Tab-separated table of C-alpha atoms in Angstrom:
chain	number	residue	atom	x	y	z
A	1	GLY	CA	6.661	102.985	-45.069
A	2	ALA	CA	5.062	102.784	-48.489
A	3	VAL	CA	8.185	103.670	-50.579
A	4	VAL	CA	8.145	103.468	-54.377
A	5	SER	CA	11.261	103.751	-56.408
A	6	GLN	CA	11.823	104.329	-60.095
A	7	HIS	CA	14.853	103.679	-62.116
A	8	PRO	CA	16.343	105.459	-63.946
A	9	SER	CA	15.531	108.947	-62.661
A	10	TRP	CA	16.456	110.349	-66.009
A	11	VAL	CA	17.441	108.997	-69.371
A	12	ILE	CA	18.378	110.390	-72.740
A	13	CYS	CA	18.061	108.140	-75.747
A	14	LYS	CA	18.207	108.447	-79.496
A	15	SER	CA	15.072	108.361	-81.626
A	16	GLY	CA	14.123	104.699	-82.648
A	17	THR	CA	15.565	103.021	-79.677
A	18	SER	CA	13.766	101.484	-76.664
A	19	VAL	CA	13.854	102.481	-73.059
A	20	LYS	CA	12.860	100.539	-70.035
A	21	ILE	CA	11.709	102.225	-66.842
A	22	GLU	CA	11.352	100.178	-63.627
A	23	CYS	CA	8.935	100.846	-60.703
A	24	ARG	CA	9.390	98.955	-57.538
A	25	SER	CA	7.515	99.037	-54.252
A	26	LEU	CA	10.132	98.625	-51.582
A	27	ASP	CA	8.164	97.878	-48.423
A	28	PHE	CA	4.688	96.649	-49.584
A	29	GLN	CA	3.098	94.365	-52.004
A	30	ALA	CA	1.683	96.346	-54.921
A	31	THR	CA	-1.316	94.580	-56.304
A	32	THR	CA	-2.048	97.475	-58.585
A	33	MET	CA	0.488	99.759	-60.297
A	34	PHE	CA	-0.245	102.866	-62.376
A	35	TRP	CA	1.749	104.543	-65.054
A	36	TYR	CA	1.396	108.220	-65.664
A	37	ARG	CA	2.761	110.722	-68.156
A	38	GLN	CA	3.042	114.434	-67.513
A	39	PHE	CA	4.022	117.041	-70.057
A	40	PRO	CA	5.373	120.414	-68.861
A	41	LYS	CA	2.800	122.519	-67.088
A	42	GLN	CA	0.066	119.942	-67.520
A	43	SER	CA	-1.546	117.484	-65.049
A	44	LEU	CA	-0.883	113.822	-64.727
A	45	MET	CA	-2.299	111.685	-67.552
A	46	LEU	CA	-2.955	108.036	-66.688
A	47	MET	CA	-1.509	105.771	-69.428
A	48	ALA	CA	-2.409	102.298	-67.926
A	49	THR	CA	-3.313	100.310	-64.956
A	50	SER	CA	-1.676	96.936	-64.260
A	51	ASN	CA	-2.610	94.271	-61.829
A	52	GLU	CA	0.080	91.652	-60.922
A	53	GLY	CA	0.021	88.769	-63.174
A	54	SER	CA	-2.405	90.064	-65.651
A	55	LYS	CA	-2.366	92.264	-68.732
A	56	ALA	CA	-2.294	95.980	-68.337
A	57	THR	CA	-5.462	98.076	-69.035
A	58	TYR	CA	-4.512	100.948	-71.276
A	59	GLU	CA	-6.330	104.295	-71.409
A	60	GLN	CA	-7.860	105.377	-74.628
A	61	GLY	CA	-5.313	106.811	-76.995
A	62	VAL	CA	-2.351	105.061	-75.521
A	63	GLU	CA	-0.630	102.608	-77.894
A	64	LYS	CA	-0.232	99.240	-76.086
A	65	ASP	CA	2.292	98.142	-78.670
A	66	LYS	CA	4.379	101.228	-78.056
A	67	PHE	CA	4.192	101.342	-74.270
A	68	LEU	CA	4.762	97.828	-73.103
A	69	ILE	CA	3.880	97.233	-69.398
A	70	ASN	CA	4.873	94.197	-67.326
A	71	HIS	CA	3.733	93.557	-63.853
A	72	ALA	CA	5.376	90.288	-63.209
A	73	SER	CA	5.629	90.373	-59.467
A	74	LEU	CA	4.061	92.159	-56.585
A	75	THR	CA	6.917	94.516	-56.279
A	76	LEU	CA	7.973	95.243	-59.759
A	77	SER	CA	6.382	96.797	-62.910
A	78	THR	CA	8.182	97.887	-66.018
A	79	LEU	CA	7.337	100.388	-68.747
A	80	THR	CA	9.068	99.959	-72.061
A	81	VAL	CA	8.852	102.740	-74.573
A	82	THR	CA	9.591	101.208	-77.906
A	83	SER	CA	10.888	103.011	-80.962
A	84	ALA	CA	10.920	106.202	-79.061
A	85	HIS	CA	10.405	109.535	-80.865
A	86	PRO	CA	11.078	113.047	-79.620
A	87	GLU	CA	7.335	113.458	-78.877
A	88	ASP	CA	7.602	110.743	-76.262
A	89	SER	CA	9.896	112.988	-74.255
A	90	SER	CA	8.031	113.489	-71.014
A	91	PHE	CA	8.114	112.866	-67.143
A	92	TYR	CA	6.878	109.295	-66.506
A	93	ILE	CA	5.600	108.542	-63.092
A	94	CYS	CA	4.503	105.299	-61.624
A	95	SER	CA	2.287	104.747	-58.466
A	96	ALA	CA	1.433	101.637	-56.499
A	97	ARG	CA	-1.335	100.533	-54.310
A	98	ASP	CA	-1.838	97.428	-52.246
A	99	SER	CA	-5.216	95.706	-51.934
A	100	SER	CA	-5.863	97.065	-48.476
A	101	ASP	CA	-5.197	100.731	-48.999
A	102	TYR	CA	-7.022	103.550	-50.809
A	103	GLU	CA	-3.885	105.654	-51.271
A	104	GLN	CA	-1.583	105.523	-54.380
A	105	TYR	CA	2.052	105.930	-53.473
A	106	PHE	CA	4.098	107.605	-56.098
A	107	GLY	CA	7.628	106.946	-57.352
A	108	PRO	CA	9.888	109.948	-57.974
A	109	GLY	CA	9.376	109.905	-61.662
A	110	THR	CA	11.628	109.378	-64.691
A	111	ARG	CA	12.480	112.182	-67.027
A	112	LEU	CA	12.788	110.870	-70.651
A	113	THR	CA	14.439	112.879	-73.277
A	114	VAL	CA	14.499	111.504	-76.901
A	115	THR	CA	16.827	113.249	-79.235
B	1	GLY	CA	-18.644	112.110	-68.186
B	2	GLN	CA	-16.092	112.525	-65.411
B	3	ASN	CA	-14.567	115.916	-64.646
B	4	ILE	CA	-12.560	117.693	-62.143
B	5	ASP	CA	-12.337	121.595	-62.054
B	6	GLN	CA	-9.971	123.676	-60.050
B	7	PRO	CA	-8.467	126.980	-60.609
B	8	THR	CA	-5.331	127.253	-62.826
B	9	GLU	CA	-3.370	129.574	-60.718
B	10	MET	CA	-3.608	131.407	-57.394
B	11	THR	CA	-1.304	133.952	-55.621
B	12	ALA	CA	-1.036	134.426	-51.926
B	13	THR	CA	1.160	136.310	-49.420
B	14	GLU	CA	3.579	134.574	-47.000
B	15	GLY	CA	1.950	134.082	-43.648
B	16	ALA	CA	-1.545	134.420	-45.030
B	17	ILE	CA	-4.236	131.655	-45.612
B	18	VAL	CA	-5.385	130.447	-48.994
B	19	GLN	CA	-8.279	128.197	-50.027
B	20	ILE	CA	-8.127	126.018	-53.165
B	21	ASN	CA	-11.469	124.826	-54.370
B	22	CYS	CA	-12.188	121.761	-56.439
B	23	THR	CA	-15.471	120.545	-57.979
B	24	TYR	CA	-15.864	116.894	-59.308
B	25	GLN	CA	-18.133	114.799	-61.307
B	26	THR	CA	-17.476	110.999	-61.365
B	27	SER	CA	-19.089	107.733	-61.989
B	28	GLY	CA	-19.311	106.588	-58.374
B	29	PHE	CA	-17.149	108.078	-55.707
B	30	ASN	CA	-14.657	106.562	-53.314
B	31	GLY	CA	-12.983	109.641	-51.825
B	32	LEU	CA	-11.156	112.796	-52.724
B	33	PHE	CA	-7.403	113.275	-52.523
B	34	TRP	CA	-5.154	116.263	-52.590
B	35	TYR	CA	-1.543	116.094	-53.691
B	36	GLN	CA	1.221	118.634	-53.674
B	37	GLN	CA	3.698	118.706	-56.658
B	38	HIS	CA	6.758	120.761	-56.846
B	39	ALA	CA	8.180	121.441	-60.272
B	40	GLY	CA	10.127	118.467	-61.720
B	41	GLU	CA	9.071	116.065	-58.901
B	42	ALA	CA	6.410	113.590	-58.346
B	43	PRO	CA	3.205	114.270	-56.526
B	44	THR	CA	3.213	113.840	-52.717
B	45	PHE	CA	0.084	112.853	-50.731
B	46	LEU	CA	-1.482	115.583	-48.578
B	47	SER	CA	-4.976	114.391	-47.729
B	48	TYR	CA	-7.898	112.026	-48.220
B	49	ASN	CA	-11.613	112.764	-47.521
B	50	VAL	CA	-14.385	110.268	-48.012
B	51	LEU	CA	-16.852	111.582	-45.477
B	52	ASP	CA	-18.300	115.015	-45.374
B	53	GLY	CA	-16.530	117.460	-43.266
B	54	LEU	CA	-13.153	119.002	-42.498
B	55	GLU	CA	-9.984	117.028	-41.875
B	56	GLU	CA	-7.145	118.997	-40.217
B	57	LYS	CA	-3.581	118.109	-40.480
B	58	GLY	CA	-1.155	120.761	-39.204
B	59	ARG	CA	-1.228	123.842	-41.390
B	60	PHE	CA	-3.202	121.992	-44.169
B	61	SER	CA	-6.993	121.174	-43.858
B	62	SER	CA	-9.294	119.597	-46.425
B	63	PHE	CA	-12.991	119.788	-46.634
B	64	LEU	CA	-15.525	117.661	-48.530
B	65	SER	CA	-19.161	117.941	-49.419
B	66	ARG	CA	-20.326	114.866	-51.240
B	67	SER	CA	-23.832	116.273	-51.965
B	68	LYS	CA	-22.323	119.184	-53.666
B	69	GLY	CA	-19.378	117.445	-55.252
B	70	TYR	CA	-17.079	120.006	-53.807
B	71	SER	CA	-13.773	119.944	-51.848
B	72	TYR	CA	-11.324	122.662	-50.718
B	73	LEU	CA	-7.802	122.586	-49.530
B	74	LEU	CA	-6.955	125.208	-46.836
B	75	LEU	CA	-3.250	126.204	-46.394
B	76	LYS	CA	-2.584	128.332	-43.260
B	77	GLU	CA	0.454	130.376	-42.299
B	78	LEU	CA	1.833	130.176	-45.795
B	79	GLN	CA	5.529	129.623	-46.288
B	80	MET	CA	7.612	130.212	-49.395
B	81	LYS	CA	8.083	126.365	-49.683
B	82	ASP	CA	4.352	125.975	-50.238
B	83	SER	CA	4.714	127.403	-53.634
B	84	ALA	CA	3.872	124.307	-55.786
B	85	SER	CA	0.980	122.847	-57.855
B	86	TYR	CA	-1.905	121.389	-55.908
B	87	LEU	CA	-3.750	118.546	-57.510
B	88	CYS	CA	-7.183	117.402	-56.730
B	89	ALA	CA	-8.165	113.859	-57.611
B	90	ALA	CA	-11.395	112.005	-57.098
B	91	SER	CA	-11.592	108.113	-56.839
B	92	ASP	CA	-14.346	106.721	-58.993
B	93	SER	CA	-16.245	103.460	-58.612
B	94	ASN	CA	-13.345	101.489	-59.862
B	95	TYR	CA	-10.962	103.253	-57.423
B	96	GLN	CA	-9.283	104.891	-60.449
B	97	LEU	CA	-8.116	108.453	-59.694
B	98	ILE	CA	-9.584	111.136	-61.949
B	99	TRP	CA	-7.207	114.057	-61.902
B	100	GLY	CA	-7.745	117.750	-62.099
B	101	ALA	CA	-5.297	119.923	-63.990
B	102	GLY	CA	-3.775	121.362	-60.828
B	103	THR	CA	-3.714	124.691	-59.239
B	104	LYS	CA	-0.350	126.474	-59.422
B	105	LEU	CA	0.031	128.355	-56.114
B	106	ILE	CA	2.468	131.294	-56.112
B	107	ILE	CA	3.488	132.648	-52.634
B	108	LYS	CA	4.841	136.182	-52.501
B	109	PRO	CA	6.900	137.551	-49.640
């Protein structure tokens, strides 16, 4: 149990375009979802925390207008990278937690390359 | 402030034992996690400690001392597939995970 999927697993896009990444909890209700970014050889950086039905809480330094997060249901959260630039190229990972569990379950990640 | 410290890199021999240490300072504490991450993949859960002591799970064990703000992950009978980064993360008062930078473990034959 406790499976989280992400789609797409990798994406290449042109500079200036927008990219949407989906994160789904397949067999549990995710009251809270987290979005992380990881650059090569670095640790996970939390970008934002989203609770179902409410606005996401962004970490300091993360532009909320650039990284749009929607958590419209208990099983789906989306991250949209707007007007992507090459420096946004990274590994984006989501995780999900239900209200009764301490553990975060991670999705497989999405590798974004902006050319 | 909140801080997690763990060594950047460690090397060990196949079949041996290695201990990866982690010290933490957080605003409140709701447990200590260890995750394994292979290159290019997402982290996978290894262990969770919230009470002092040793938790054993097969070849992997994790220890916590809350009074010292200290944890370690012990890997026994090392296998080549254990080569990965090991991430220590502490859960703060808001149940947010504060992540360490990860320890890259290199296993040599």
